Short mmCIF file of C-alpha atoms in Angstrom, two decimals:
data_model
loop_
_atom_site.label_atom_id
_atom_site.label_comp_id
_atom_site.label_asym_id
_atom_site.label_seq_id
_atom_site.Cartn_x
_atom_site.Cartn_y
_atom_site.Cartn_z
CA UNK A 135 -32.71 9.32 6.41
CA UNK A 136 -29.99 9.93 9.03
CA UNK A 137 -29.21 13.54 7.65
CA UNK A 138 -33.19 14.04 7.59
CA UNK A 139 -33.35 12.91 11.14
CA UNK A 140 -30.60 14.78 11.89
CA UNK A 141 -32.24 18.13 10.62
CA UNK A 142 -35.82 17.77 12.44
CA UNK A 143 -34.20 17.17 15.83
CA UNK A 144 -31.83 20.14 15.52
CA UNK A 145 -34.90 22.64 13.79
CA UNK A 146 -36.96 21.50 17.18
CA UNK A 147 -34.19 22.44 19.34
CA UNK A 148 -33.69 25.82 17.33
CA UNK A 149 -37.77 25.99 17.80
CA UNK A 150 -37.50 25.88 21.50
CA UNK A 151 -34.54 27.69 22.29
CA UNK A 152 -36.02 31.44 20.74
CA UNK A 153 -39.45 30.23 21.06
CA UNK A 154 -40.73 29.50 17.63
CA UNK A 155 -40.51 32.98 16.36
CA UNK A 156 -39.48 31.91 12.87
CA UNK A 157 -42.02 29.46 13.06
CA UNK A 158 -45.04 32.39 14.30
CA UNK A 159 -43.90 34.27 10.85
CA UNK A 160 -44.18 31.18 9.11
CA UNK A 161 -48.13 30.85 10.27
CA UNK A 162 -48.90 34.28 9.85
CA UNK A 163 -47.43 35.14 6.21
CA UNK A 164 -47.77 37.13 3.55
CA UNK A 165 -50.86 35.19 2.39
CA UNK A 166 -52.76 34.22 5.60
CA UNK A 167 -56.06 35.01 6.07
CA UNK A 168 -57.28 37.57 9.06
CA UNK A 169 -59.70 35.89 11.57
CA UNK A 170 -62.26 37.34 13.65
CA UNK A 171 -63.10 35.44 16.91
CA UNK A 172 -66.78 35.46 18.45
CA UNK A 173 -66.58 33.25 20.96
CA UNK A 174 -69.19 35.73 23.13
CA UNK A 175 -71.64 35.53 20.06
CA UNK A 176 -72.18 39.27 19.83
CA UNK A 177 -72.80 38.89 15.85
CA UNK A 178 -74.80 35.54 16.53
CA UNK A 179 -78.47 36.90 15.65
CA UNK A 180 -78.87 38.47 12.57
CA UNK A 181 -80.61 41.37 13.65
CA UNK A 182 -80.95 43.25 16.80
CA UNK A 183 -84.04 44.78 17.98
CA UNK A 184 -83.48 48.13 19.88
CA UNK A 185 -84.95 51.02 21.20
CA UNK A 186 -83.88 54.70 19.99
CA UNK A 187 -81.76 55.76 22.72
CA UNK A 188 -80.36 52.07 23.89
CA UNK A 189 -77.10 50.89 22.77
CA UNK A 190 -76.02 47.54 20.68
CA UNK A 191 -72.43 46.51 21.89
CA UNK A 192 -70.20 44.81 20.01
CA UNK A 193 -67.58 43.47 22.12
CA UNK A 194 -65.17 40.62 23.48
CA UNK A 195 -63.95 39.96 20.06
CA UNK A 196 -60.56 38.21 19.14
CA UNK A 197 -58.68 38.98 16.09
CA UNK A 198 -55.81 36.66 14.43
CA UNK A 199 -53.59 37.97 13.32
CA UNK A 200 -53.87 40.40 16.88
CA UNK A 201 -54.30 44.46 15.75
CA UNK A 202 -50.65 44.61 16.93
CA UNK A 203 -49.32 42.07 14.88
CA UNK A 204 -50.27 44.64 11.42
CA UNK A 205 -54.00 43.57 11.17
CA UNK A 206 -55.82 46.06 10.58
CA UNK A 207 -59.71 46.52 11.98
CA UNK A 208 -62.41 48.73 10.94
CA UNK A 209 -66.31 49.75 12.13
CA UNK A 210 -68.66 50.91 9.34
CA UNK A 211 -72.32 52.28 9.91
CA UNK A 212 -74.18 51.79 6.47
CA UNK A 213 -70.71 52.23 5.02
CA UNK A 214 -69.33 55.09 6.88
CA UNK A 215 -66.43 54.43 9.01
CA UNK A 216 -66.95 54.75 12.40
CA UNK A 217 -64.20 53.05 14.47
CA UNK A 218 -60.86 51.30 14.39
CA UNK A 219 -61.23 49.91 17.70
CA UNK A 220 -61.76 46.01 19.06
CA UNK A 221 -64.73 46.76 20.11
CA UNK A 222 -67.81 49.27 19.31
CA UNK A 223 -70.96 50.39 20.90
CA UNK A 224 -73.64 51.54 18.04
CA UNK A 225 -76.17 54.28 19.85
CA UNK A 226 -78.85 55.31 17.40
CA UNK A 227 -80.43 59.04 17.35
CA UNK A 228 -82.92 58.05 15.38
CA UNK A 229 -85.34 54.90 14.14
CA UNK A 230 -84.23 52.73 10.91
CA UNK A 231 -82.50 49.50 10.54
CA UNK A 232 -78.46 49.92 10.34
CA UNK A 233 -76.20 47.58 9.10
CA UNK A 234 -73.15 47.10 11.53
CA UNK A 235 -70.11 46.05 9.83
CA UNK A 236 -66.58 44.94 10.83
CA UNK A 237 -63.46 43.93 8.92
CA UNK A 238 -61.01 42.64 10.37
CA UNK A 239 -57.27 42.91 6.89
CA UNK A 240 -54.23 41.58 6.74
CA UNK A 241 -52.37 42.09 3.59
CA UNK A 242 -55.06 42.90 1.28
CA UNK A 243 -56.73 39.60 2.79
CA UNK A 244 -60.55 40.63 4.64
CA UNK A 245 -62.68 39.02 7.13
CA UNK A 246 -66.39 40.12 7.65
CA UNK A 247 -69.18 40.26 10.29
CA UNK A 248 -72.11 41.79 10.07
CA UNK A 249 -75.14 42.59 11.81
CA UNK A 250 -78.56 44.60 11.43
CA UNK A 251 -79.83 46.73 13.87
CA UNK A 252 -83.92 47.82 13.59
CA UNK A 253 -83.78 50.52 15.80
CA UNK A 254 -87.98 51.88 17.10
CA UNK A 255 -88.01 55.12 16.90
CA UNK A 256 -88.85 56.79 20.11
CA UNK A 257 -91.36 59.12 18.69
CA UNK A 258 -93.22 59.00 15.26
CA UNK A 259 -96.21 60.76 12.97
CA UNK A 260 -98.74 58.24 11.55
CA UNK A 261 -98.71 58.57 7.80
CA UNK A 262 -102.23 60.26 6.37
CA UNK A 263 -105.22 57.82 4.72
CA UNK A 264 -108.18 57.85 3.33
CA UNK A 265 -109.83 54.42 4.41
CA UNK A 266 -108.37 52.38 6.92
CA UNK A 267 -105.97 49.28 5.03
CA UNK A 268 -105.66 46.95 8.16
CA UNK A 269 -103.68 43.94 7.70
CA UNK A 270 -104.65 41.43 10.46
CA UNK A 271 -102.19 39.10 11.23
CA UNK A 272 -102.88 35.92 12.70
CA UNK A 273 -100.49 34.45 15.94
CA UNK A 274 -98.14 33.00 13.27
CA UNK A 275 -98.06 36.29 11.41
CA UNK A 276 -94.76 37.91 11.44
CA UNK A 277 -93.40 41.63 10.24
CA UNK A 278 -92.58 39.60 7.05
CA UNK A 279 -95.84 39.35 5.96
CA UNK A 280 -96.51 43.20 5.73
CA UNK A 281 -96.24 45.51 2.93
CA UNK A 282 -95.83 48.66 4.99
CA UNK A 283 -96.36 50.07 1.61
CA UNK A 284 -100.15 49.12 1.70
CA UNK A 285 -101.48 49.16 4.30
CA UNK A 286 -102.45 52.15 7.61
CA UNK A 287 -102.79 49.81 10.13
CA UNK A 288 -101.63 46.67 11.42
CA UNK A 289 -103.10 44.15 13.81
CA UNK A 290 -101.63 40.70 15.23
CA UNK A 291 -103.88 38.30 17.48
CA UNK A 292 -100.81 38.12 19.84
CA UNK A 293 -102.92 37.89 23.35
CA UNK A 294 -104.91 35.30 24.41
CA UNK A 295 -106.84 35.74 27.86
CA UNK A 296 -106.73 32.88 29.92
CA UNK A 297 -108.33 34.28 33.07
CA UNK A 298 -109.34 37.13 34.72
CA UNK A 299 -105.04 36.91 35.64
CA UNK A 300 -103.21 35.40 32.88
CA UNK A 301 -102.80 36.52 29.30
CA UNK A 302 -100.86 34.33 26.87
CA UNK A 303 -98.45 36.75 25.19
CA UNK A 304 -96.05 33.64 23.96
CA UNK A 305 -96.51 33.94 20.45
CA UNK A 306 -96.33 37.82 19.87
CA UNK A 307 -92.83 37.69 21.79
CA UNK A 308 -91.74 34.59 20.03
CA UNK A 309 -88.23 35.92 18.65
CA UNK A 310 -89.50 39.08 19.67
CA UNK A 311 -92.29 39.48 16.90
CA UNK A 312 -93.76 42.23 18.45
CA UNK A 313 -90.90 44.09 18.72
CA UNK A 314 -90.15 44.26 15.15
CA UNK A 315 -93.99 44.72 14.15
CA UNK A 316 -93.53 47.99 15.96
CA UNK A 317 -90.93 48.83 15.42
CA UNK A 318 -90.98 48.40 11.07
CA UNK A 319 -94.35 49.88 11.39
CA UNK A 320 -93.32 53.31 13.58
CA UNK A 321 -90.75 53.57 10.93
CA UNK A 322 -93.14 53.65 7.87
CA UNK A 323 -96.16 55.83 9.76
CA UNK A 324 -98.27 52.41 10.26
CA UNK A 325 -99.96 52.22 13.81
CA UNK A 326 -99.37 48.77 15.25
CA UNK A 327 -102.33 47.11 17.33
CA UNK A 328 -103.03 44.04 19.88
CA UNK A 329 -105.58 41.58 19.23
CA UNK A 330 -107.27 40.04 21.98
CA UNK A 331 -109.11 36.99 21.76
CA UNK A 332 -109.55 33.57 23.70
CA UNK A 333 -108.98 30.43 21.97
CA UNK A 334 -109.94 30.34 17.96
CA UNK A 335 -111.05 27.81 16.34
CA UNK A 336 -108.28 27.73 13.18
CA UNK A 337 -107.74 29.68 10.05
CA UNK A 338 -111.31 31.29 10.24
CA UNK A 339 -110.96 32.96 13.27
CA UNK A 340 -113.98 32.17 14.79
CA UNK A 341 -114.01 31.72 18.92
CA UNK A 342 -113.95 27.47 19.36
CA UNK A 343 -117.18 26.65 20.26
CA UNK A 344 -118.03 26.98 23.94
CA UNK A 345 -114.79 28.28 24.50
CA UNK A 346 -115.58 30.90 27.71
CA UNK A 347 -112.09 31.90 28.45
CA UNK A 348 -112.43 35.91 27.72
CA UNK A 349 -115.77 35.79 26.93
CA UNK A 350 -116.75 34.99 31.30
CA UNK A 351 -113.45 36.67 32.45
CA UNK A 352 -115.05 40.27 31.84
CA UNK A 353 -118.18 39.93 33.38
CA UNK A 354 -117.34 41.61 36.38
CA UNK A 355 -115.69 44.82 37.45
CA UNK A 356 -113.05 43.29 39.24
CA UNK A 357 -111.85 40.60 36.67
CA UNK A 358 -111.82 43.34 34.44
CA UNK A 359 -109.73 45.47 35.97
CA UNK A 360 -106.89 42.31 36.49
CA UNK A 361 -107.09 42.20 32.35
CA UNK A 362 -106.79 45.85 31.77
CA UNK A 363 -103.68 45.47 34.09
CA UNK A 364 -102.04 43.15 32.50
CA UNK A 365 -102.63 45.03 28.83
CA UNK A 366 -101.89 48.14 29.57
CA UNK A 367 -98.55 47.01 31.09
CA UNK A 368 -97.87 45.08 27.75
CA UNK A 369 -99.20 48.13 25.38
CA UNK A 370 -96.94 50.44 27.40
CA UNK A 371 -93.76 48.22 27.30
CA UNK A 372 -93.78 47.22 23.50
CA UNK A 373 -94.90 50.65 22.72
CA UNK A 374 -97.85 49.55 21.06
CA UNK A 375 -100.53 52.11 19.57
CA UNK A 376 -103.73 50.48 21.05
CA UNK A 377 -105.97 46.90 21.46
CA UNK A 378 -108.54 45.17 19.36
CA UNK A 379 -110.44 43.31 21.28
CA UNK A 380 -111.02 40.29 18.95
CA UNK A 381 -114.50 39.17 20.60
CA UNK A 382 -115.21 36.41 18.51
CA UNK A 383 -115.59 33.21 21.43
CA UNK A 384 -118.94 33.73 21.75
CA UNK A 385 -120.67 30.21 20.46
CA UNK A 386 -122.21 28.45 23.33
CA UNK A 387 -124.55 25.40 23.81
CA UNK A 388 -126.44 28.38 25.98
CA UNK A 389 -127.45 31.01 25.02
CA UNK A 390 -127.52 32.90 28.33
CA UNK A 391 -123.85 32.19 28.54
CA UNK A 392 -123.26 33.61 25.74
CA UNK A 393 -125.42 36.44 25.76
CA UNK A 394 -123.57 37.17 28.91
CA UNK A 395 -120.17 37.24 27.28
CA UNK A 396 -121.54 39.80 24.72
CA UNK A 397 -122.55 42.09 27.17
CA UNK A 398 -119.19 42.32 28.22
CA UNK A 399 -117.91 43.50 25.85
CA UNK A 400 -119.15 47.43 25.76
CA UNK A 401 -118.03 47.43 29.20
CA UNK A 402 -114.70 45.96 29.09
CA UNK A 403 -114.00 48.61 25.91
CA UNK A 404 -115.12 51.58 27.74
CA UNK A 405 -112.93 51.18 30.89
CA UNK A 406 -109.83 49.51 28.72
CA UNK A 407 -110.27 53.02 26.77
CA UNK A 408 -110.37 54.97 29.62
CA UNK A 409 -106.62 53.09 31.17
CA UNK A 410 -104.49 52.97 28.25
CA UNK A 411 -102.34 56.13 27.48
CA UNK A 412 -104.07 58.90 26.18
CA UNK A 413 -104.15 58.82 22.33
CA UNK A 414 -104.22 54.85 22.20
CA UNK A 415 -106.66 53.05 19.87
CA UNK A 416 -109.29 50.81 21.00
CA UNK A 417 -111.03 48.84 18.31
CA UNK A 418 -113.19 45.81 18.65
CA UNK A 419 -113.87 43.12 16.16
CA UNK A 420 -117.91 42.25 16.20
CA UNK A 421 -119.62 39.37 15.34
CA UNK A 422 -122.23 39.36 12.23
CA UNK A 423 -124.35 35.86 14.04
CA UNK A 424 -127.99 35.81 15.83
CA UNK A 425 -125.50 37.51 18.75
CA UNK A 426 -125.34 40.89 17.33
CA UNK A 427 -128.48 42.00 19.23
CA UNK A 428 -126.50 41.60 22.83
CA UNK A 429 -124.12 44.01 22.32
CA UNK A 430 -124.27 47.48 24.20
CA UNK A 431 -123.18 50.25 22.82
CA UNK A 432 -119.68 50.46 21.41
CA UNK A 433 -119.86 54.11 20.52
CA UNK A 434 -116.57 54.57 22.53
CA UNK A 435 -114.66 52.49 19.95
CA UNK A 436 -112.37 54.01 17.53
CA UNK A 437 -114.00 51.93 14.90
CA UNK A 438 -115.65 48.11 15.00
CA UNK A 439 -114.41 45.62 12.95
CA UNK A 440 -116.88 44.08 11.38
CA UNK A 441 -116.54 39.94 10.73
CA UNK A 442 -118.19 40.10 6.89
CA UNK A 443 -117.67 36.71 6.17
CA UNK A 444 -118.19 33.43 6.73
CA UNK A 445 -121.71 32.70 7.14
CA UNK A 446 -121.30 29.25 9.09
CA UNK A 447 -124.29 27.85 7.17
CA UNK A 448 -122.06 24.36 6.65
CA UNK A 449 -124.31 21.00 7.64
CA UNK A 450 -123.84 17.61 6.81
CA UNK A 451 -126.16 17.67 3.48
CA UNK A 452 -125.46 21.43 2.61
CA UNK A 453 -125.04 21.76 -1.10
CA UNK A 454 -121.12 23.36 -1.50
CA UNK A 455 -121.09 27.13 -1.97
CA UNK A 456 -119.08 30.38 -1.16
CA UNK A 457 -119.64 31.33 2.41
CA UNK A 458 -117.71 34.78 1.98
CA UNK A 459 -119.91 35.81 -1.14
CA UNK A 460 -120.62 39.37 -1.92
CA UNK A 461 -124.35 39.29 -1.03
CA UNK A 462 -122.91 38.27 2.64
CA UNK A 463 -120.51 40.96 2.78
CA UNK A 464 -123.07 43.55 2.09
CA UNK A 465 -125.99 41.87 4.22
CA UNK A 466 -123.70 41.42 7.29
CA UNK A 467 -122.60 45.13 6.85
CA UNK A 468 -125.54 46.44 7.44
CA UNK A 469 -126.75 44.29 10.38
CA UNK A 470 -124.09 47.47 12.16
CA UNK A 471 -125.33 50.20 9.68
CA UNK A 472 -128.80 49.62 9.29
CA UNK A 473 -129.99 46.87 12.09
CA UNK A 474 -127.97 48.61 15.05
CA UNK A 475 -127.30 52.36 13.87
CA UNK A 476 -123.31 52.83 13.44
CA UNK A 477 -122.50 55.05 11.04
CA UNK A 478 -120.66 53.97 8.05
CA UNK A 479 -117.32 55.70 8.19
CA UNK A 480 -117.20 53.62 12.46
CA UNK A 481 -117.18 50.56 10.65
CA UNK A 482 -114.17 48.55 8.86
CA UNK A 483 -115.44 46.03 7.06
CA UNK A 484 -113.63 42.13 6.68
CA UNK A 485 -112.25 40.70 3.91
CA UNK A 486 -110.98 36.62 3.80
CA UNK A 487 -107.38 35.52 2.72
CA UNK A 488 -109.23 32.21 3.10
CA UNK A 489 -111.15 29.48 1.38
CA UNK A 490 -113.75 26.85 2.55
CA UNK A 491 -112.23 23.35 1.56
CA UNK A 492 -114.50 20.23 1.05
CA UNK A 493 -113.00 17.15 1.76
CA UNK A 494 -115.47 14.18 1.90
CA UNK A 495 -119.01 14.40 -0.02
CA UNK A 496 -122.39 12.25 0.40
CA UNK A 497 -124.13 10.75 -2.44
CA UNK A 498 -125.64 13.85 -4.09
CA UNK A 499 -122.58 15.48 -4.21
CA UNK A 500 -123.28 17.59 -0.78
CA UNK A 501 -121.09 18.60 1.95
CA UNK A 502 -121.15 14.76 4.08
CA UNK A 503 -120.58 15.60 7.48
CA UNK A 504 -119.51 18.65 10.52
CA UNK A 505 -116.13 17.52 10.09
CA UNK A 506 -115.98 17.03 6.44
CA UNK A 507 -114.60 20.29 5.59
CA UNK A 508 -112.00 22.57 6.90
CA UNK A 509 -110.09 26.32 5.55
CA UNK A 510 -107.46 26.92 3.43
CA UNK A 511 -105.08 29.94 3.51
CA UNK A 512 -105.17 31.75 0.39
CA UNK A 513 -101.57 31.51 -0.45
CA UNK A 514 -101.58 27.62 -0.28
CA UNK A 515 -105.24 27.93 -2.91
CA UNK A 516 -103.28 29.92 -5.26
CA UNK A 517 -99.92 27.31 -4.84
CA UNK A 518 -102.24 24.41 -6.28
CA UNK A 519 -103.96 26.19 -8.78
CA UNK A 520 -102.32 28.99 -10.63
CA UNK A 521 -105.78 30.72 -11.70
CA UNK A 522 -106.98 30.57 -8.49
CA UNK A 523 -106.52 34.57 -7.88
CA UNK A 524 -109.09 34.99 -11.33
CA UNK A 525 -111.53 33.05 -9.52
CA UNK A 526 -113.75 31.80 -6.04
CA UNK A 527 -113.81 28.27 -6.87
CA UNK A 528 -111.30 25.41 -7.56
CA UNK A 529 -111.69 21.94 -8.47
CA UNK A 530 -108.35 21.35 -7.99
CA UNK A 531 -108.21 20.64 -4.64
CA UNK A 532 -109.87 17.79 -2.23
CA UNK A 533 -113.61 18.09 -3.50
CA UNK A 534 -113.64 21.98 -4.18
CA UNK A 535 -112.47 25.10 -2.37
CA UNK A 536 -114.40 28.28 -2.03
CA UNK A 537 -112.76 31.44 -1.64
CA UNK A 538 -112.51 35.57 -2.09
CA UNK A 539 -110.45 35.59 -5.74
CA UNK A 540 -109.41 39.20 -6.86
CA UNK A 541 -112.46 39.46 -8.87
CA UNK A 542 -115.09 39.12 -5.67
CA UNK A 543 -112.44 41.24 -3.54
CA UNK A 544 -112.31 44.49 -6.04
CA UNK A 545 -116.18 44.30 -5.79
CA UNK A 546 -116.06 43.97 -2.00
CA UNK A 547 -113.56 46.90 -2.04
CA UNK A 548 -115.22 49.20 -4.46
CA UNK A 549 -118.71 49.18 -2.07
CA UNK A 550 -116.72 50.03 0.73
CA UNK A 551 -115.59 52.89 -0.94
CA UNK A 552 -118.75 53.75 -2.77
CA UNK A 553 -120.77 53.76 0.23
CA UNK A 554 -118.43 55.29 3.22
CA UNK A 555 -116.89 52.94 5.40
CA UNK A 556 -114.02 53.59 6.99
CA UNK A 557 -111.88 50.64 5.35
CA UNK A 558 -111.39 47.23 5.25
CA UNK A 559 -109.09 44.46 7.18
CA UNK A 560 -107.43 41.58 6.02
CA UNK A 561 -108.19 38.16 7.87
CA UNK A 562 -105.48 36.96 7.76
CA UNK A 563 -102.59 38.74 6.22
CA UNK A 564 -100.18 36.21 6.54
CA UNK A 565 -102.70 33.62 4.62
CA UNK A 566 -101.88 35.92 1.82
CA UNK A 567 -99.67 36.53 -1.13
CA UNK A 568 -97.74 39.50 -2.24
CA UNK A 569 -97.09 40.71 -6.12
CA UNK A 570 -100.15 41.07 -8.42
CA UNK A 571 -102.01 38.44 -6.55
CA UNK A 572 -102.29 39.61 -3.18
CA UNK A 573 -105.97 40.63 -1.84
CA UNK A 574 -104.24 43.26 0.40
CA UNK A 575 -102.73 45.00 -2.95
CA UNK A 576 -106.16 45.16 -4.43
CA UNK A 577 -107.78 46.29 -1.46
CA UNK A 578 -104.68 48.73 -0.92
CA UNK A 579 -105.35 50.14 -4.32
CA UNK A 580 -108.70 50.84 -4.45
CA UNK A 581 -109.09 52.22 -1.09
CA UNK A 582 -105.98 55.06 -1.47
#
């Protein structure tokens, strides 16, 4: 114990007196492994969101062992090597997503970061269709959802007007959603558009009942012009291709009110038209209720969107039945073809990625009450019943869902194609599936 004693206290002397160079060797051998520090957090988020023309900088890194000390350190761009520097600046010249790559070796030994860049192109050609494919996202939809595969358009209800001064972009720039919509959708030829609403009620997309919030904040010149303001700032910052004014808050306990709020709405598109940048698109979603007749003209529109589903004919005693059914679809099409004169190829025509569900029945097996029943996204129909997609009914869940299966939507599709519409939409893409099941394959398919 003495000798061992002996030889500790004399190593520690050794140690101090040439300053533990030995001892550095020792920690950095043959078989030590190369360390990259981040203690900036320049490869903290997964992906970076950029702008052709901007730069992603990759800097205040700290190596171990340091570049000096034999490590070696190298920058790769989708695999090419680009640097052997600490530090790198990545400056796109064109759109895409990159991967950014850096090892950091020591002795056949590697450390790796990594990092994506999506990088919007500055300029870009929209790719040619026949129909219009629109996927419409609701405010939880993200780029995920899309097949940019499928589909010539894109929508998200990211704006919600809260007066005649405040717009509620939260959710569109929620880890900068928006961004990325645009900027994977410029990359694959897909125009990406704003939807505008006030509040919704829920999965349906129906304006919550009395809800005025957009509906009364364009009834007047001035108030418009605030709300134009505020979008075409937005449109022009995020690069956006255009709005869709998503006028669907239009149920009121009076009917003047609301009748006012429809008004608006020819109005409101005609001078929003007229301020965004030249070449925008301006689209507005319509209502297919008693309302219809209070609209002005919408001629200016690029096309309407028209709400084909959903026929809100739920009461408490109401036997259970599809309220997206085919005879709907067509009926509510031509309240804008036939009732109020728009030609067919104006008009896109809506398809559901949701189901009515019944939860609580009377004693004759009706629907019991208003708030005995509620919606259902697609995907979560088709994740309790595995032939849901084959059908428009299932058992399977609380006392019955109805829904659009791929059987109802290949009919739905096929008549817009047979008889000239300009396409369909989605409501909501993200309530949807993707593989052999998904209504926005089907409707994809037919339509190209």
């Amino acid at each position: 114990m003495k000798k061992l004693s002996y030889f500790l206290f004399t190593s520690l002397i050794i140690c101090a007196i040439s300053s533990c160079k030995k001892g550095q060797e020792a920690q950095v051998d043959d078989n030590f492994h190369p360390r990259i520090f981040d203690t900036k957090g320049v490869f903290r988020a997964p992906s970076i969101i950029i702008n052709q023309g901007q730069s992603a900088t990759y800097s205040g890194l700290t190596f171990s062992p340091k570049p000096e000390e034999k490590s070696k350190i190298m920058w790769t761009v989708d695999g090419k090597e680009v640097s052997t520097d600490t530090a790198y600046t990545f400056t796109p010249t064109a759109g895409g997503e990159y991967q950014i790559k850096l090892e950091a070796s020591y002795n056949g030994l590697v450390s790796t970061r990594i990092s994506k860049v999506l990088v919007s192109p500055s300029t870009y050609t929209p790719k040619p269709y026949t129909n219009v494919v629109m996927a419409y996202l609701s405010e939880n939809g993200t780029a995920a959802n899309i097949d940019w595969t499928k589909v010539t358009h894109v929508a998200i209800n990211g704006a919600k007007v809260i007066s005649p001064t405040s717009i509620d972009f939260s959710k569109a720039n929620f880890n900068q959603n928006i961004d990325e919509l645009v900027a994977r959708g410029h990359i694959n030829g897909v125009p990406v558009l704003l939807g505008v609403s006030g509040r919704l009620s829920g999965v349906d997309g129906w304006g919550l009942y009395n809800s005025t919030d957009f509906g009364l904040s364009i009834t007047n010149s001035s108030n418009r012009a605030s709300i134009i303001a505020l979008l075409k700032a937005y449109v022009v910052a995020r690069k956006l291709d255009g709005i869709d004014i998503m006028m669907t808050d239009l149920g009121n306990d009076s009917y003047a009110v609301s009748a006012q709020m429809v008004n608006s709405v020819a109005p409101f598109l005609n001078e929003l038209k007229a301020a965004l940048p030249t070449g925008s698109l301006v689209t507005a979603t319509v209502t297919t209720n008693y309302l219809h007749w209070e609209y002005g003209s919408l001629s200016e529109a690029d096309w309407l969107n028209v709400h084909t589903f959903e026929n809100g004919t739920v009461f408490p005693g109401s036997a259970l039945a599809q309220q997206s059914s085919y005879s709907y679809f067509i009926d509510a099409s031509n309240i804008w073809k036939v009732t109020k004169g728009y030609p067919a190829n104006k008009l896109v025509l809506g398809i559901p990625a949701f189901g009515i569900v019944y939860n609580a029945l009377d004693a004759n097996g009706n629907n019991l009450s208003y708030g005995s029943y509620g919606y259902l996204p697609y995907k979560d129909i088709v994740a309790a019943d595995a032939s849901a997609p084959q059908n428009e009914f299932t058992a399977t869940i609380a006392k019955g869902v109805y829904y659009n299966g791929i059987p109802l939507v290949t009919k739905k599709a096929q008549y817009i194609k047979d008889n000239g519409f300009k396409g369909a939409y989605i409501w909501a893409e993200d309530y949807d599936v993707t593989g052999p099941n998904s209504l926005l394959d089907k409707v994809s398919t037919i339509l190209k």
